[in-house]
PDB file of C-alpha atoms in Angstrom:
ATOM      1  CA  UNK H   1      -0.391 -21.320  -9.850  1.00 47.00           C
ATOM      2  CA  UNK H   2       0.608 -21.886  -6.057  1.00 48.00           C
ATOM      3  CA  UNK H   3       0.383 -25.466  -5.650  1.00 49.00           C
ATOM      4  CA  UNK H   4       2.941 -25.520  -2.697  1.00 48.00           C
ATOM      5  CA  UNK H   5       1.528 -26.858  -0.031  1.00 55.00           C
ATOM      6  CA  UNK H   6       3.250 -24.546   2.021  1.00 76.00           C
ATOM      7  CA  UNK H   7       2.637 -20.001   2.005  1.00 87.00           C
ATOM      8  CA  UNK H   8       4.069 -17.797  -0.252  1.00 94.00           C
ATOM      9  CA  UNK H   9       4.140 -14.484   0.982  1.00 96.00           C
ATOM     10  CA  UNK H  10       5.241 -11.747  -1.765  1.00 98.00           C
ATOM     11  CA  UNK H  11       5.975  -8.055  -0.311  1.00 98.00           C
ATOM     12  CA  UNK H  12       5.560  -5.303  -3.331  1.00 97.00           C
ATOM     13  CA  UNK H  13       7.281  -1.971  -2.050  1.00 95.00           C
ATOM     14  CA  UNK H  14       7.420   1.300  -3.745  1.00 94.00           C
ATOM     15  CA  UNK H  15       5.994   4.942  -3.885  1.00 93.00           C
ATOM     16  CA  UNK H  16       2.957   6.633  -4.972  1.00 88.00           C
ATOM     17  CA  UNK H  17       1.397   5.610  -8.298  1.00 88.00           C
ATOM     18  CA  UNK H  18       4.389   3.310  -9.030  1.00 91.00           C
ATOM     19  CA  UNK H  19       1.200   0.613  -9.806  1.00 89.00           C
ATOM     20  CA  UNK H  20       1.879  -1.231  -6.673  1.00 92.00           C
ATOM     21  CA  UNK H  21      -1.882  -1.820  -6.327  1.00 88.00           C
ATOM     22  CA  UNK H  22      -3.156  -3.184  -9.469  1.00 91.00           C
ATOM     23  CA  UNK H  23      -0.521  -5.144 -10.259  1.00 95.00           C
ATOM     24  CA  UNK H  24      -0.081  -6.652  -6.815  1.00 96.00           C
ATOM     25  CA  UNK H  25      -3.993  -7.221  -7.068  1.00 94.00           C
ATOM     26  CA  UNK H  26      -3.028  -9.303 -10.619  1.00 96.00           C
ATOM     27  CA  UNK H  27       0.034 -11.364  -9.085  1.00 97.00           C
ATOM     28  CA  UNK H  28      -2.124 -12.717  -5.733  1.00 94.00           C
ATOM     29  CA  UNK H  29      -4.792 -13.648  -8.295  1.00 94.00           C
ATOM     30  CA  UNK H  30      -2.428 -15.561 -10.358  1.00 95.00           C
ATOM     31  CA  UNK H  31      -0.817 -16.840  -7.118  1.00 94.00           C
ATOM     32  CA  UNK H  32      -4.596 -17.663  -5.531  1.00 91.00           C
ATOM     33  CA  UNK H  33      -3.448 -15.629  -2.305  1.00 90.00           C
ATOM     34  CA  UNK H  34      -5.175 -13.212  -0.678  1.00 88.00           C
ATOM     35  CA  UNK H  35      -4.368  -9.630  -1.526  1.00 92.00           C
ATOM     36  CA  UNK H  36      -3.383  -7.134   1.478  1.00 90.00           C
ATOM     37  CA  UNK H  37      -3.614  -3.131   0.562  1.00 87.00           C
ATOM     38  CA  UNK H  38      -1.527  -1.458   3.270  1.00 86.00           C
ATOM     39  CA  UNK H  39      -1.909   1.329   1.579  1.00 85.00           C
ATOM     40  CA  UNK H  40      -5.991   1.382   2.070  1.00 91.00           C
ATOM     41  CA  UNK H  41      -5.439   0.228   5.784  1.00 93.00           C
ATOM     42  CA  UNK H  42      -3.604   3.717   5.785  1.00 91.00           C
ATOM     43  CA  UNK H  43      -5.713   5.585   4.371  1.00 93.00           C
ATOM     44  CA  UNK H  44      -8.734   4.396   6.226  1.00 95.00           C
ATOM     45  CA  UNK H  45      -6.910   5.396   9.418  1.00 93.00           C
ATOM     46  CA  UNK H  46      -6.356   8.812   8.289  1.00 91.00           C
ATOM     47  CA  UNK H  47      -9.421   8.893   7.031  1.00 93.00           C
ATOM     48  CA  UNK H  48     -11.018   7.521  10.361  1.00 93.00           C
ATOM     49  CA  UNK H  49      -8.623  10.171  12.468  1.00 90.00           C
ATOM     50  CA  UNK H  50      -9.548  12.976  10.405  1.00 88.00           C
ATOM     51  CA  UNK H  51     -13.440  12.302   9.995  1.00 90.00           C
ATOM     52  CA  UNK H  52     -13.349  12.152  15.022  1.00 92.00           C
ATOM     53  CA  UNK H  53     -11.039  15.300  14.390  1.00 90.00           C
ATOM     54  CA  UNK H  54      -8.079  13.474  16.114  1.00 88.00           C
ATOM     55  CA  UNK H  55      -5.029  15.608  15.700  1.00 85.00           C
ATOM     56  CA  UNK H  56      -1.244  13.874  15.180  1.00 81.00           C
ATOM     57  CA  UNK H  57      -0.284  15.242  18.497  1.00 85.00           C
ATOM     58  CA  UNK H  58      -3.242  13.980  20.724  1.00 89.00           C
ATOM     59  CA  UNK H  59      -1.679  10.550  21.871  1.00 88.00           C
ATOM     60  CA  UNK H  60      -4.890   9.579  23.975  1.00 92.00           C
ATOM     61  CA  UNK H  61      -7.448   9.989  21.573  1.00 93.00           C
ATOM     62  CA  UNK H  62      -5.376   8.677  18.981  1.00 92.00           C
ATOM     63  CA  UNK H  63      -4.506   5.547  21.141  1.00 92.00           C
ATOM     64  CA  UNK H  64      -8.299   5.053  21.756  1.00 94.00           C
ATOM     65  CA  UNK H  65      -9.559   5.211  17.826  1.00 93.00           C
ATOM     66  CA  UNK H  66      -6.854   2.530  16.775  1.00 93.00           C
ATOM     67  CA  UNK H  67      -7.772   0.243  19.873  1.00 92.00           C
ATOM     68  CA  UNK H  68     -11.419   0.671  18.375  1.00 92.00           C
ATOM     69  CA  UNK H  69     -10.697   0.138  14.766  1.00 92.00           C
ATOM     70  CA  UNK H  70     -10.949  -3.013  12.635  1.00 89.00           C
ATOM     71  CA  UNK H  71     -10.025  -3.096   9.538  1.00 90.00           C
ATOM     72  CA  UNK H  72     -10.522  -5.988   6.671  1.00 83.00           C
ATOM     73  CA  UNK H  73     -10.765  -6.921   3.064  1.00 80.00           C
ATOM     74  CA  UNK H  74     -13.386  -8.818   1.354  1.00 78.00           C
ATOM     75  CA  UNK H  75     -13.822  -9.053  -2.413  1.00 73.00           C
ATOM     76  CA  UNK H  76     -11.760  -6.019  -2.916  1.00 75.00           C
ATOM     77  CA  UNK H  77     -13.628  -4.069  -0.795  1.00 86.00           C
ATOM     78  CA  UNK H  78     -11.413  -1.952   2.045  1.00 90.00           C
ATOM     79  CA  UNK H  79     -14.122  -2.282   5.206  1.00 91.00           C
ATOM     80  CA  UNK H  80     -13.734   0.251   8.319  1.00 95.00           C
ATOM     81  CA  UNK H  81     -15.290  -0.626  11.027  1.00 94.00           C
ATOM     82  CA  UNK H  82     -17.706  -3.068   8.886  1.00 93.00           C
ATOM     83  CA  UNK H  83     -18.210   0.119   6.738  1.00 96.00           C
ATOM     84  CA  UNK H  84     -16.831   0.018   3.007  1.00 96.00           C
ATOM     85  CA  UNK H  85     -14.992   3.110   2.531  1.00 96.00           C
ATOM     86  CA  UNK H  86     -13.468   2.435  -0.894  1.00 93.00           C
ATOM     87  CA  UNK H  87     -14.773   6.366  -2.154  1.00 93.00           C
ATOM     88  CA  UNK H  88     -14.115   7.723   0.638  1.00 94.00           C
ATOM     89  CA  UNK H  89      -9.991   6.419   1.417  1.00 94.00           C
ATOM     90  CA  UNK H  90      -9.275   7.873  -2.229  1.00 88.00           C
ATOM     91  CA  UNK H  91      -9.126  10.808  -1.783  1.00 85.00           C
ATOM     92  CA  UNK H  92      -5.747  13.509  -2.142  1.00 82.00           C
ATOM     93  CA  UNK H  93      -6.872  14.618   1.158  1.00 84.00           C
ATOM     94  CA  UNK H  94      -7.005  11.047   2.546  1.00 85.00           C
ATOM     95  CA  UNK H  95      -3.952  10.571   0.570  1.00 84.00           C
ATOM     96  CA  UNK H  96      -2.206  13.438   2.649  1.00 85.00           C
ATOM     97  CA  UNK H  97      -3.859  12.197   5.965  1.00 86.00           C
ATOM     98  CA  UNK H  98      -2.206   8.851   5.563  1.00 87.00           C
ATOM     99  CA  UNK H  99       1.088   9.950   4.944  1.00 82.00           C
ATOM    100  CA  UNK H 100       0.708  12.096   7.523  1.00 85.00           C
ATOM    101  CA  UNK H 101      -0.466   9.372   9.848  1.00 85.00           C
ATOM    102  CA  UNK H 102       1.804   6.346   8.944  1.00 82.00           C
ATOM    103  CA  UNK H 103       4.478   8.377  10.232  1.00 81.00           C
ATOM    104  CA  UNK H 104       3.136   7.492  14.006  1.00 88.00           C
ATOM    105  CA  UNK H 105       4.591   4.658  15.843  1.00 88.00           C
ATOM    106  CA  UNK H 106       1.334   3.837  17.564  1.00 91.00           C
ATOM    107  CA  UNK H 107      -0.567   3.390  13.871  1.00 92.00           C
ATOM    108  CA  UNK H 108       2.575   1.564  12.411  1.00 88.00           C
ATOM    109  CA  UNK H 109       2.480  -0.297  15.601  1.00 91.00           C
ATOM    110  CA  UNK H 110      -1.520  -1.397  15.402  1.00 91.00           C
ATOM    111  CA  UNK H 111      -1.369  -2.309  11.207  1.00 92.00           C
ATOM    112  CA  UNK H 112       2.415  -3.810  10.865  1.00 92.00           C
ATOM    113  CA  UNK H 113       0.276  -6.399  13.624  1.00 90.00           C
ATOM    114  CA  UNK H 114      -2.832  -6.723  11.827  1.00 85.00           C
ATOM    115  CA  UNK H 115      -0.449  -7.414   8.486  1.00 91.00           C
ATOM    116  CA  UNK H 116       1.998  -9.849  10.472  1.00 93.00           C
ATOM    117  CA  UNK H 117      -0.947 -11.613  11.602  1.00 87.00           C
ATOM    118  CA  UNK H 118      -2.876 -12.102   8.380  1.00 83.00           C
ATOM    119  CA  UNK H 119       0.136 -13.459   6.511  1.00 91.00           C
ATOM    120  CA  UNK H 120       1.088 -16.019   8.980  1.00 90.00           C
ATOM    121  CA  UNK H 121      -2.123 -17.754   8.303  1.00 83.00           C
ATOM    122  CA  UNK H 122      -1.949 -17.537   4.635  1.00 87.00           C
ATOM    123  CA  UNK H 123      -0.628 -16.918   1.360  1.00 91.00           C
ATOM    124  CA  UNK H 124      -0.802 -13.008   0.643  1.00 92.00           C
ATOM    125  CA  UNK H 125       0.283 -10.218  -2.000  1.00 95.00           C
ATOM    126  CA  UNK H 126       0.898  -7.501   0.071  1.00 95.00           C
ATOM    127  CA  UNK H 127       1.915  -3.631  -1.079  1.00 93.00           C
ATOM    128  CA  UNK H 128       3.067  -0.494   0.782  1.00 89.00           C
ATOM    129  CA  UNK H 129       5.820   1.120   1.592  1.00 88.00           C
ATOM    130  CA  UNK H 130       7.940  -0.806   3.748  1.00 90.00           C
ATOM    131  CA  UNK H 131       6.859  -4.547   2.958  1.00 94.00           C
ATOM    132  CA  UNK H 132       9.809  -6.046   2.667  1.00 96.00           C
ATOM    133  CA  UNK H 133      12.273  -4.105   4.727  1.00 95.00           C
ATOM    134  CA  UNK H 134       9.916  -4.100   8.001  1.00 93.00           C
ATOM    135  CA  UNK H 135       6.514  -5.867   8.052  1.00 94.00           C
ATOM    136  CA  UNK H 136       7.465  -9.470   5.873  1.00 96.00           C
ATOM    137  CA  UNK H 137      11.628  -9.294   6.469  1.00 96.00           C
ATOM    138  CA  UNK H 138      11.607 -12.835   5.539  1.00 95.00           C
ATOM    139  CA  UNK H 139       8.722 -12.454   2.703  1.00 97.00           C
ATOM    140  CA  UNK H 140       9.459 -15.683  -0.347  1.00 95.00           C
ATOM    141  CA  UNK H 141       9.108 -13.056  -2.803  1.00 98.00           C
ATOM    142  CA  UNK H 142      10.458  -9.231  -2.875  1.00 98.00           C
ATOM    143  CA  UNK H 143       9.747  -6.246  -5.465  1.00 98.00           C
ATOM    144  CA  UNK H 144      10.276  -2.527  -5.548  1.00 97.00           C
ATOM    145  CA  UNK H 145       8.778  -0.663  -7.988  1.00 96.00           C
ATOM    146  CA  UNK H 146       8.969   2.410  -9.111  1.00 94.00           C
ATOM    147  CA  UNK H 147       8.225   4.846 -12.079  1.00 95.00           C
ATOM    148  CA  UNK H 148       9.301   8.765 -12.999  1.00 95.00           C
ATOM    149  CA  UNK H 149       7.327  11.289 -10.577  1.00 95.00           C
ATOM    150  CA  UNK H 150       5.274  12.783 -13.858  1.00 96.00           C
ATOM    151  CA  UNK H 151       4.453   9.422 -15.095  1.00 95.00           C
ATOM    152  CA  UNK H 152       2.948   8.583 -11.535  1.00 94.00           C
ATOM    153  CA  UNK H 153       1.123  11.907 -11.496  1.00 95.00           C
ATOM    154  CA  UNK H 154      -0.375  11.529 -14.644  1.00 94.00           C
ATOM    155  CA  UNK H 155      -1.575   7.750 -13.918  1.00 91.00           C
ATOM    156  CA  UNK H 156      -3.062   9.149 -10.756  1.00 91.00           C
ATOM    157  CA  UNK H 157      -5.030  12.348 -11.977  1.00 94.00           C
ATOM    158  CA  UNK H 158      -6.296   9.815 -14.518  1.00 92.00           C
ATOM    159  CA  UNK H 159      -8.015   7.451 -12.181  1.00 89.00           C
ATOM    160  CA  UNK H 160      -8.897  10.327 -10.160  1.00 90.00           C
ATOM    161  CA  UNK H 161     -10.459  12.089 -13.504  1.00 90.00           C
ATOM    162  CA  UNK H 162     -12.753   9.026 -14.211  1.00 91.00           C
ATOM    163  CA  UNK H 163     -14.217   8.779 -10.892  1.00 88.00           C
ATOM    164  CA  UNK H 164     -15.012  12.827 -11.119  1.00 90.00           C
ATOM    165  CA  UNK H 165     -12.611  14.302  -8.408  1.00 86.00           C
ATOM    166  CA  UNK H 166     -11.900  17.796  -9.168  1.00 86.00           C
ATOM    167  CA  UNK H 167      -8.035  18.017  -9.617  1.00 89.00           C
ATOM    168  CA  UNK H 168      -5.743  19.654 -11.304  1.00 94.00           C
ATOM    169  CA  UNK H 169      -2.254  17.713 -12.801  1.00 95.00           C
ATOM    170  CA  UNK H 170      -0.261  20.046 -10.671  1.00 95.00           C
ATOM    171  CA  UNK H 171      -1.373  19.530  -8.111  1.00 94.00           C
ATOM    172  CA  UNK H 172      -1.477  15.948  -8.198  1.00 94.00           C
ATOM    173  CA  UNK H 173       2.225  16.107  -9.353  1.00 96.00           C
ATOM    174  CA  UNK H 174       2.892  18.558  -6.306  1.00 95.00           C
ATOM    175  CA  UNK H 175       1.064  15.560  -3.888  1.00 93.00           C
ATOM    176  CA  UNK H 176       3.386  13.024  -5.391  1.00 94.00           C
ATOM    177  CA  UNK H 177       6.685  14.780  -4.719  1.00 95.00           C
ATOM    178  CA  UNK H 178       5.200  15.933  -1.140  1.00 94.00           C
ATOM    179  CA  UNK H 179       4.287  12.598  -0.377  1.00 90.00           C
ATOM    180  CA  UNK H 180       7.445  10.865  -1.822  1.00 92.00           C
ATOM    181  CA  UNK H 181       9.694  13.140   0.410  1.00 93.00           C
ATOM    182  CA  UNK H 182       7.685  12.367   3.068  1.00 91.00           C
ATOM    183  CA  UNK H 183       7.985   8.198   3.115  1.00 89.00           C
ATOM    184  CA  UNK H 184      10.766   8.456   2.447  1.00 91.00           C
ATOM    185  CA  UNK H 185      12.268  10.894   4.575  1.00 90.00           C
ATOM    186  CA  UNK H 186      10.251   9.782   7.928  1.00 85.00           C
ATOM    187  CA  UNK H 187      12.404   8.061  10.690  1.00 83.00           C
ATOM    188  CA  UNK H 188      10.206   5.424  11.023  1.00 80.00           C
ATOM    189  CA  UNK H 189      10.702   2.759   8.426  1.00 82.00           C
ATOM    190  CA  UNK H 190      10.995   4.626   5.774  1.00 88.00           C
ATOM    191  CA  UNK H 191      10.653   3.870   2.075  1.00 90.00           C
ATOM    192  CA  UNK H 192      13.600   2.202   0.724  1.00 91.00           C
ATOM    193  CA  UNK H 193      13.715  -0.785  -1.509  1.00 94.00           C
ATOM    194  CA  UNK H 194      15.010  -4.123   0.619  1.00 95.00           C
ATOM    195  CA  UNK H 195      18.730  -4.841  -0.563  1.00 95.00           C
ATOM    196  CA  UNK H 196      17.442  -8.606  -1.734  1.00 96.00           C
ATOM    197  CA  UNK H 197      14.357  -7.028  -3.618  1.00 97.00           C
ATOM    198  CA  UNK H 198      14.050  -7.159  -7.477  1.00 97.00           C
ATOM    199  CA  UNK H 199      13.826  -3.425  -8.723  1.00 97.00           C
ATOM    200  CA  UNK H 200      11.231  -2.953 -11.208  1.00 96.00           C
ATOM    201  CA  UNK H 201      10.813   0.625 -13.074  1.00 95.00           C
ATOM    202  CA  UNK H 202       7.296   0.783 -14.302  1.00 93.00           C
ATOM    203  CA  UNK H 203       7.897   3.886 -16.390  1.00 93.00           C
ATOM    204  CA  UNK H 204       6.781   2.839 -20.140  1.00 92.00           C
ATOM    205  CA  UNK H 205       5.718  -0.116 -19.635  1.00 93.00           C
ATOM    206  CA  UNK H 206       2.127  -2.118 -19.712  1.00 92.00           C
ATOM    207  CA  UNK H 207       0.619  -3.249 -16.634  1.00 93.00           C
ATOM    208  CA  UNK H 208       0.752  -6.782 -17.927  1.00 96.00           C
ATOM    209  CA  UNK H 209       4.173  -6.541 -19.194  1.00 97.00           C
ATOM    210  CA  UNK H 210       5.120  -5.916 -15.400  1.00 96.00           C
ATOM    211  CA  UNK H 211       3.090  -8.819 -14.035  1.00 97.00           C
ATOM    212  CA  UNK H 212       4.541 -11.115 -16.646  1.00 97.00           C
ATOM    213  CA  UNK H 213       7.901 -10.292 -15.300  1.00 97.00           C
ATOM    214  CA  UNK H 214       6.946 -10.651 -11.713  1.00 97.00           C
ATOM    215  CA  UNK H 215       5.494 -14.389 -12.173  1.00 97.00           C
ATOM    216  CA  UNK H 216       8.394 -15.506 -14.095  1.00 97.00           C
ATOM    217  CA  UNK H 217      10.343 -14.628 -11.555  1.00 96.00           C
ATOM    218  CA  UNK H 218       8.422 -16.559  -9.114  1.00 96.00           C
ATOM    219  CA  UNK H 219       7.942 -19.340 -11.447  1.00 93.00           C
ATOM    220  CA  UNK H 220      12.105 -19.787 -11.987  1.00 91.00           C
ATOM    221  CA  UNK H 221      12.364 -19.534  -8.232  1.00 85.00           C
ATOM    222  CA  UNK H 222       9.382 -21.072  -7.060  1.00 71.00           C
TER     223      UNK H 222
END
């Protein structure tokens, strides 16, 4: 659908389970831009800090994984290092080490770069937490979305039920709420929705009833 000869960038904000992913996944397909998952870079630092036993508060080990790590996307695969680690970054322990993590100036520091960098070059659909209010301020397209804290639990303990995690609803629900006071409560560009970004509460509604609303957006503005 992006026949501009010039980039569209499109920043999708929001918290946990909101359905950032997929449908951001949908939109740069429709769009024929490349999709960016901040929220896997995240999680395959924490994951990557957790699996060298780097603790929060050790600045010089921590400063020497991140100048070692690379981190890329191809076909929908998240690759660490080379490594695909999509199993392995989804994870509620992962989950919980990237929250933890992001909250780090030197790890926001290394990815806002690596996501800066990637959509100068190109057209991109990119989702996280603070898209549009820090790493694409001046992104052609802005969306928050969000969706009740039991609706994003139950979503989430679904997906992790098919691929045959071992979790319980509560405590999923208990993750959520942790991890939603955390992003949002962390004095480092935290989660807030950008004041010119379209609010969108996913609570109800279809995953394609979501996209549909996204891309006419785009379309009316485009």
């Amino acid at each position: 659908m992006n026949n501009r000869d010039e980039k569209i960038n499109v920043a999708i904000d929001g918290p946990s389970g909101a359905g950032k992913s997929t449908i951001a996944k949908e939109v740069a397909r429709l769009l024929s831009a490349d999709y960016i998952d901040t929220g896997a870079m995240y999680r395959a630092i924490g994951y990557k800090l957790l699996k060298n036993g780097v603790q929060a508060d050790d600045g010089e080990a921590l400063e020497e994984i991140l100048e070692a790590t690379d981190i890329d996307f191809d076909q929908g695969d998240t690759l660490l290092d080379g490594e695909v680690v999509n199993h392995q970054i989804r994870t509620p322990e992962a989950a919980r080490m990237a929250s933890l993590y992001s909250a780090l100036p030197a790890v926001r520091t290394k990815l806002v770069a690596l996501q800066r960098k990637m959509a100068q070059t190109k057209s991109v659909v990119m989702d996280g937490r603070d898209i549009g209010t820090n790493v694409l301020p001046d992104a052609s397209f802005k969306f928050f979305m969000t969706a009740s804290a039991e609706e994003r639990a139950e979503r989430r303990f679904q997906e992790l039920k098919d691929k045959g995690q071992p979790v319980s609803l509560e405590q999923v629900l208990a993750d959520i709420r942790q991890r939603d006071h955390n992003d949002s409560t962390r004095a480092l560009n935290p989660l807030r929705k950008a004041e010119d970004a379209v609010e969108i509460d996913t609570t109800g509604r279809t995953i394609q009833q979501v996209i549909e609303e996204i891309m006419e957006i785009i379309k009316q503005e485009s």
